[in-house]
Short mmCIF file of C-alpha atoms in Angstrom, two decimals:
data_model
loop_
_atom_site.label_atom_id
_atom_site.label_comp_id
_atom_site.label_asym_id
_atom_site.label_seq_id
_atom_site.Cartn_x
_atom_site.Cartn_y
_atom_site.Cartn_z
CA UNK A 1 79.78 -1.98 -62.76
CA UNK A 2 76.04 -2.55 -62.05
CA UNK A 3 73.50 -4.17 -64.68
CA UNK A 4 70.67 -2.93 -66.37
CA UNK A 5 68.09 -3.33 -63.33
CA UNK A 6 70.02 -4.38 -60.36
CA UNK A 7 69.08 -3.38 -57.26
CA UNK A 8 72.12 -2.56 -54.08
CA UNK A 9 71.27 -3.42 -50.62
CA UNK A 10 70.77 0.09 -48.58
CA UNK A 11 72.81 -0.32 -45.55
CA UNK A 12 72.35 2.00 -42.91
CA UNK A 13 75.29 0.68 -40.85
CA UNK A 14 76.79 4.11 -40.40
CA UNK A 15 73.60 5.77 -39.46
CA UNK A 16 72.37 5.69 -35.97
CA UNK A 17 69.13 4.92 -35.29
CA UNK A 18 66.75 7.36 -34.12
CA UNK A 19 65.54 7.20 -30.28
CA UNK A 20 62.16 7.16 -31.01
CA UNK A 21 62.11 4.82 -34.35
CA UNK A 22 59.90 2.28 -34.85
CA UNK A 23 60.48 -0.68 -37.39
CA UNK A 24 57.44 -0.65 -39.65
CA UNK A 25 55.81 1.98 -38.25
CA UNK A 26 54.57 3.15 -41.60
CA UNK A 27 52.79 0.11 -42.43
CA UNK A 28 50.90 0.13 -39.14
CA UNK A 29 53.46 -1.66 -36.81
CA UNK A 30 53.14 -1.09 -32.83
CA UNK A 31 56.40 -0.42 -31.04
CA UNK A 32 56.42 -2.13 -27.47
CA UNK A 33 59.02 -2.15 -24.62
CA UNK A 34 59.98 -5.86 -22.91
CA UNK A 35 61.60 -5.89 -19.57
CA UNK A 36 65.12 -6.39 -20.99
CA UNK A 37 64.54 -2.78 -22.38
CA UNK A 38 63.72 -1.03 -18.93
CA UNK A 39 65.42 -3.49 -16.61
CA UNK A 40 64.00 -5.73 -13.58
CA UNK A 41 61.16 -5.34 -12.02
CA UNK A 42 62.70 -5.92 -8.49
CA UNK A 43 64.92 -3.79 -6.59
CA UNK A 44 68.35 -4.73 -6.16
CA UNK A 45 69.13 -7.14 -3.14
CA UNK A 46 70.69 -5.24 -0.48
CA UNK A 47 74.61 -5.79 0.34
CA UNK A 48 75.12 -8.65 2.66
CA UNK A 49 74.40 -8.93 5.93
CA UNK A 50 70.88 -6.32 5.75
CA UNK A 51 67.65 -7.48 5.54
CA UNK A 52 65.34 -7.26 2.41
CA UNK A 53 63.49 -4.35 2.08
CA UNK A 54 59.91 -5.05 2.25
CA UNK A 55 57.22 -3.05 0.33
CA UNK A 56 55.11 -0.89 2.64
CA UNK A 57 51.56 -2.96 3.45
CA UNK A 58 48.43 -0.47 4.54
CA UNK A 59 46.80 -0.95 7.57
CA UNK A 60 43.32 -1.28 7.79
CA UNK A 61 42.96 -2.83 11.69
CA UNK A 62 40.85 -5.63 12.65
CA UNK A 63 38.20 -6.98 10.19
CA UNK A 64 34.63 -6.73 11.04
CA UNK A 65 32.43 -9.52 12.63
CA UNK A 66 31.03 -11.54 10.01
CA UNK A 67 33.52 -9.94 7.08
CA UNK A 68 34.04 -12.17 4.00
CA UNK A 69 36.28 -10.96 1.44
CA UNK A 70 35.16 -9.81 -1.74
CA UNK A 71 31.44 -9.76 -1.17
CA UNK A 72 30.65 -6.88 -2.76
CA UNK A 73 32.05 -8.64 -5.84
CA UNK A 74 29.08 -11.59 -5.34
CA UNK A 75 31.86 -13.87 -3.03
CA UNK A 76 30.77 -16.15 -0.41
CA UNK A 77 32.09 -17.89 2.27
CA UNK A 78 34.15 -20.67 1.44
CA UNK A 79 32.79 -23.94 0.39
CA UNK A 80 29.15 -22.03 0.64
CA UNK A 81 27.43 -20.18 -2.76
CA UNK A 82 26.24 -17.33 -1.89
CA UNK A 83 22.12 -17.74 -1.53
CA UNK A 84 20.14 -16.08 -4.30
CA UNK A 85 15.75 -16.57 -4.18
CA UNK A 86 15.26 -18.61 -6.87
CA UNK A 87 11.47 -18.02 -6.87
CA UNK A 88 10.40 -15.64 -9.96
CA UNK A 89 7.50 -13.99 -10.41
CA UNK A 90 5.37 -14.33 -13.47
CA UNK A 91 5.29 -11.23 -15.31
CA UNK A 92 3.73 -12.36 -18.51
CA UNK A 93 0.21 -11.17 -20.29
CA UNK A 94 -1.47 -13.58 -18.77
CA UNK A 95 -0.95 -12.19 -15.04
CA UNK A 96 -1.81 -8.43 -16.25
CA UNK A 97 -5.29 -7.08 -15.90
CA UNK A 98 -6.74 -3.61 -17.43
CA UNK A 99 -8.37 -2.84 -14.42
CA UNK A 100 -5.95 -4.11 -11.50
CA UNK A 101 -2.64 -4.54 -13.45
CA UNK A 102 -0.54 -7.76 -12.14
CA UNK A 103 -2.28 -10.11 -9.83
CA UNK A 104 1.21 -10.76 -7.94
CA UNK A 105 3.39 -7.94 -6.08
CA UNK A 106 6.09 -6.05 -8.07
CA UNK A 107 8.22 -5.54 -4.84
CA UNK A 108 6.86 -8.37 -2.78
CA UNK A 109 10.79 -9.14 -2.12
CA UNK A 110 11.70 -5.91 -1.10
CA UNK A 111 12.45 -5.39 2.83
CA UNK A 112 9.32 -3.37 4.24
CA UNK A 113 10.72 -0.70 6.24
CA UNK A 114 10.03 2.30 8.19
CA UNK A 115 10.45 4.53 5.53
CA UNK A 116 7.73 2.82 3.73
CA UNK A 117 5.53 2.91 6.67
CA UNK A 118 6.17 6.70 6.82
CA UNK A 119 5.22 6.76 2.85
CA UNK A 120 2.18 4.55 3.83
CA UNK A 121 0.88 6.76 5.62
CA UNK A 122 1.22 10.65 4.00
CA UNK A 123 -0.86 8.58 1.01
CA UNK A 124 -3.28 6.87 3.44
CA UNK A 125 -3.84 10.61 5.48
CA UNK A 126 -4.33 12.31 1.76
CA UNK A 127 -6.63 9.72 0.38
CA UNK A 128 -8.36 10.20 3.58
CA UNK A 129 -8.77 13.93 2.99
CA UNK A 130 -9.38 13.83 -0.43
CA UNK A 131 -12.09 11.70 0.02
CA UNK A 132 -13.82 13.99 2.94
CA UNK A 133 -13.35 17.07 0.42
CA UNK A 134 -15.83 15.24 -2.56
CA UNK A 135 -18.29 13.60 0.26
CA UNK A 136 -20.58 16.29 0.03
CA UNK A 137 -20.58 16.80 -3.85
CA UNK A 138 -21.02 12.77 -4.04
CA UNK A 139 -23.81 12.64 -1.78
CA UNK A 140 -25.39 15.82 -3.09
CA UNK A 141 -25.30 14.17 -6.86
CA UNK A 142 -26.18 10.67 -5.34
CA UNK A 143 -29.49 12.52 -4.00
CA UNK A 144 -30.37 14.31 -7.00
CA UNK A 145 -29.87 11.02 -9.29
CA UNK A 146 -32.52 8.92 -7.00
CA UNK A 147 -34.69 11.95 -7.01
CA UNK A 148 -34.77 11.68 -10.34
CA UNK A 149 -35.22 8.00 -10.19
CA UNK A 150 -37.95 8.08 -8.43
CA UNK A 151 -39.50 10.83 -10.61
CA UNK A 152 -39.62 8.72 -13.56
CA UNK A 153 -40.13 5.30 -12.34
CA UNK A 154 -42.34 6.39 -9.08
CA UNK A 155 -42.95 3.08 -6.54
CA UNK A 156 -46.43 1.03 -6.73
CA UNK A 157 -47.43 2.28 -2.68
CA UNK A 158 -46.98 6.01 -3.87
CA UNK A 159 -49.00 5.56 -7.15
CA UNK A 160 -52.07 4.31 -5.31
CA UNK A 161 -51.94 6.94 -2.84
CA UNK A 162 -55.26 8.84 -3.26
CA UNK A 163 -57.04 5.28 -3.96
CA UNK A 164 -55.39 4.70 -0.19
CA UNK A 165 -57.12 7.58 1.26
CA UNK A 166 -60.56 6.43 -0.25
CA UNK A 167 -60.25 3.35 0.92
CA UNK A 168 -60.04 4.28 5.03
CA UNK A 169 -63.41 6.03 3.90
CA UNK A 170 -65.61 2.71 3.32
CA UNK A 171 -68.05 0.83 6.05
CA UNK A 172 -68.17 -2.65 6.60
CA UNK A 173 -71.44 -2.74 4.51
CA UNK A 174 -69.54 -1.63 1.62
CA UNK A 175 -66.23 -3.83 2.16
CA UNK A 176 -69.56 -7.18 2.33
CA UNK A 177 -71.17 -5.76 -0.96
CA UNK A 178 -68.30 -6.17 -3.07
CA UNK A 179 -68.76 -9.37 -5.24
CA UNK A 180 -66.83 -13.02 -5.20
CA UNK A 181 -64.43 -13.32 -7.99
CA UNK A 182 -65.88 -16.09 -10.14
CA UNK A 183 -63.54 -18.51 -12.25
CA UNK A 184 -64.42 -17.18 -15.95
CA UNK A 185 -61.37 -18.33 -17.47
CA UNK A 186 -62.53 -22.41 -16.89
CA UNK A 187 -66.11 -21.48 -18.60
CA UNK A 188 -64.56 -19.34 -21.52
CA UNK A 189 -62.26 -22.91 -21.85
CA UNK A 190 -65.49 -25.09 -21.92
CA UNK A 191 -67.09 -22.86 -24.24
CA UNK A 192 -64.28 -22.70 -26.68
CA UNK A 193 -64.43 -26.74 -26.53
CA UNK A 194 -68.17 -27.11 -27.46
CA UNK A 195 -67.45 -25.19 -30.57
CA UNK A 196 -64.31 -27.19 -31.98
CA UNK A 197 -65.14 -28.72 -35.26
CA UNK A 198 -63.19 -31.93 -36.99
CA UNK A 199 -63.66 -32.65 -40.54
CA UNK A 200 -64.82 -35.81 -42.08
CA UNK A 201 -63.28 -37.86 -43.58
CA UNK A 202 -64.14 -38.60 -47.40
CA UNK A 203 -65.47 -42.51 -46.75
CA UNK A 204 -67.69 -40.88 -44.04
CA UNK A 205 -69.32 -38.37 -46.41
CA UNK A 206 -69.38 -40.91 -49.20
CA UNK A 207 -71.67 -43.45 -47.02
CA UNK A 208 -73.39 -40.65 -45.65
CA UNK A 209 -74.61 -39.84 -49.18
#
C-alpha cells in the first residue's frame, strides 16, 4: 500500500530504448557520438607476415625553384620573417589639399608596369587631342578679351597719336621758341614763408602798451 503523496520510481527496464533517443533532449541536450560508439579510427593490422597498408599520398612532382611552403598563407623561410615595408604614408588632413589633393602618391608602392605605360599613354594621346580641339575657341576668346582690354584701358603711345603726327610737323625755330621750365614751386614756398604770422605773447603786448 502506497501513502498519501508518494511517488514510485518509473523504471523502464523492460522497454528498449529507441535508436535515435537522446537523454534530455527536451530540455535542450545535444546527443554526440565518441569513438567507442563507431569503433577505431585505424584499419585493422593485416594478418602476419604482410605489410601495413599505407594510405595513398598524391603526387605533385618536383617543387619549384625558390618554393617555400605555405606562403600564400604569409610563411617565410625558416628562421627569416617574411619582409613587409614598414614605411607608411601620411594620409591625414594635413597632407590633403582642395586644389591638388594629397601631396604624397596613393600608389607610389605599386610595381609600374607595362600595362600602366599602355594606360599612360591612351590618357596622354586624349589629353593631347582634347586640348588641340578647344585651341582655337581659347585663342579666339583670349583675342576678343584683350581687344576688349585694350578698348577700355587704351595704352599712353596710342592716346597721343594725333599729338604724334603734329609734332613731325614743327621746325627747329619752333622746337628753340618753346620756353625753359622755371622752378615755381621753390618761389610759391618762399612766398608762403614771408606771410607766416606768430602770435605774441601776453608780456610782449603788455610792455608794448
Amino acid at each position: 500500500r502506497v501513502g498519501v503523496g508518494a511517488r514510485t520510481a518509473n523504471t523502464f527496464g523492460n522497454v528498449a530504448v529507441p535508436s535515435n533517443y537522446v537523454a534530455g533532449l527536451g530540455r535542450g541536450a545535444v546527443g554526440f557520438t565518441t569513438r567507442s560508439d563507431i569503433g577505431p579510427a585505424r584499419t585493422a593490422a593485416p594478418q602476419s607476415g604482410a605489410a601495413p597498408a599505407q594510405p595513398p599520398v598524391a603526387d605533385f612532382g618536383a617543387a619549384p625553384a625558390g618554393y617555400v611552403a605555405g606562403a600564400g598563407r604569409g610563411a617565410s623561410i625558416l628562421g627569416k620573417r617574411p619582409e613587409t615595408d614598414t614605411t607608411k604614408e601620411d594620409l591625414s588632413e594635413t597632407q590633403y589639399d582642395q586644389f591638388t589633393g594629397y601631396s604624397q602618391k596613393l600608389f607610389s608602392d605599386t610595381p609600374y608596369d607595362a600595362a600602366d605605360a599602355e594606360a599612360d599613354q591612351i590618357y596622354e594621346a586624349i589629353d593631347s587631342r582634347m586640348d588641340m580641339r578647344r585651341k582655337k575657341r581659347r585663342e579666339s576668346k583670349m583675342l576678343e578679351t584683350i581687344q576688349k582690354f585694350r578698348q577700355d584701358k587704351p595704352k599712353i603711345s596710342d592716346q597721343f597719336v594725333d599729338l604724334k603726327k603734329d609734332i613731325g610737323e614743327l621746325t627747329a625755330a619752333d622746337w628753340e621758341a618753346i620756353p625753359d621750365v622755371k622752378d615755381g614751386s621753390l618761389k610759391l614756398t618762399q612766398a608762403k614763408r614771408k606771410e607766416i604770422y606768430t602770435p605774441l605773447s601776453d608780456a610782449m603786448l603788455a610792455g608794448a602798451a
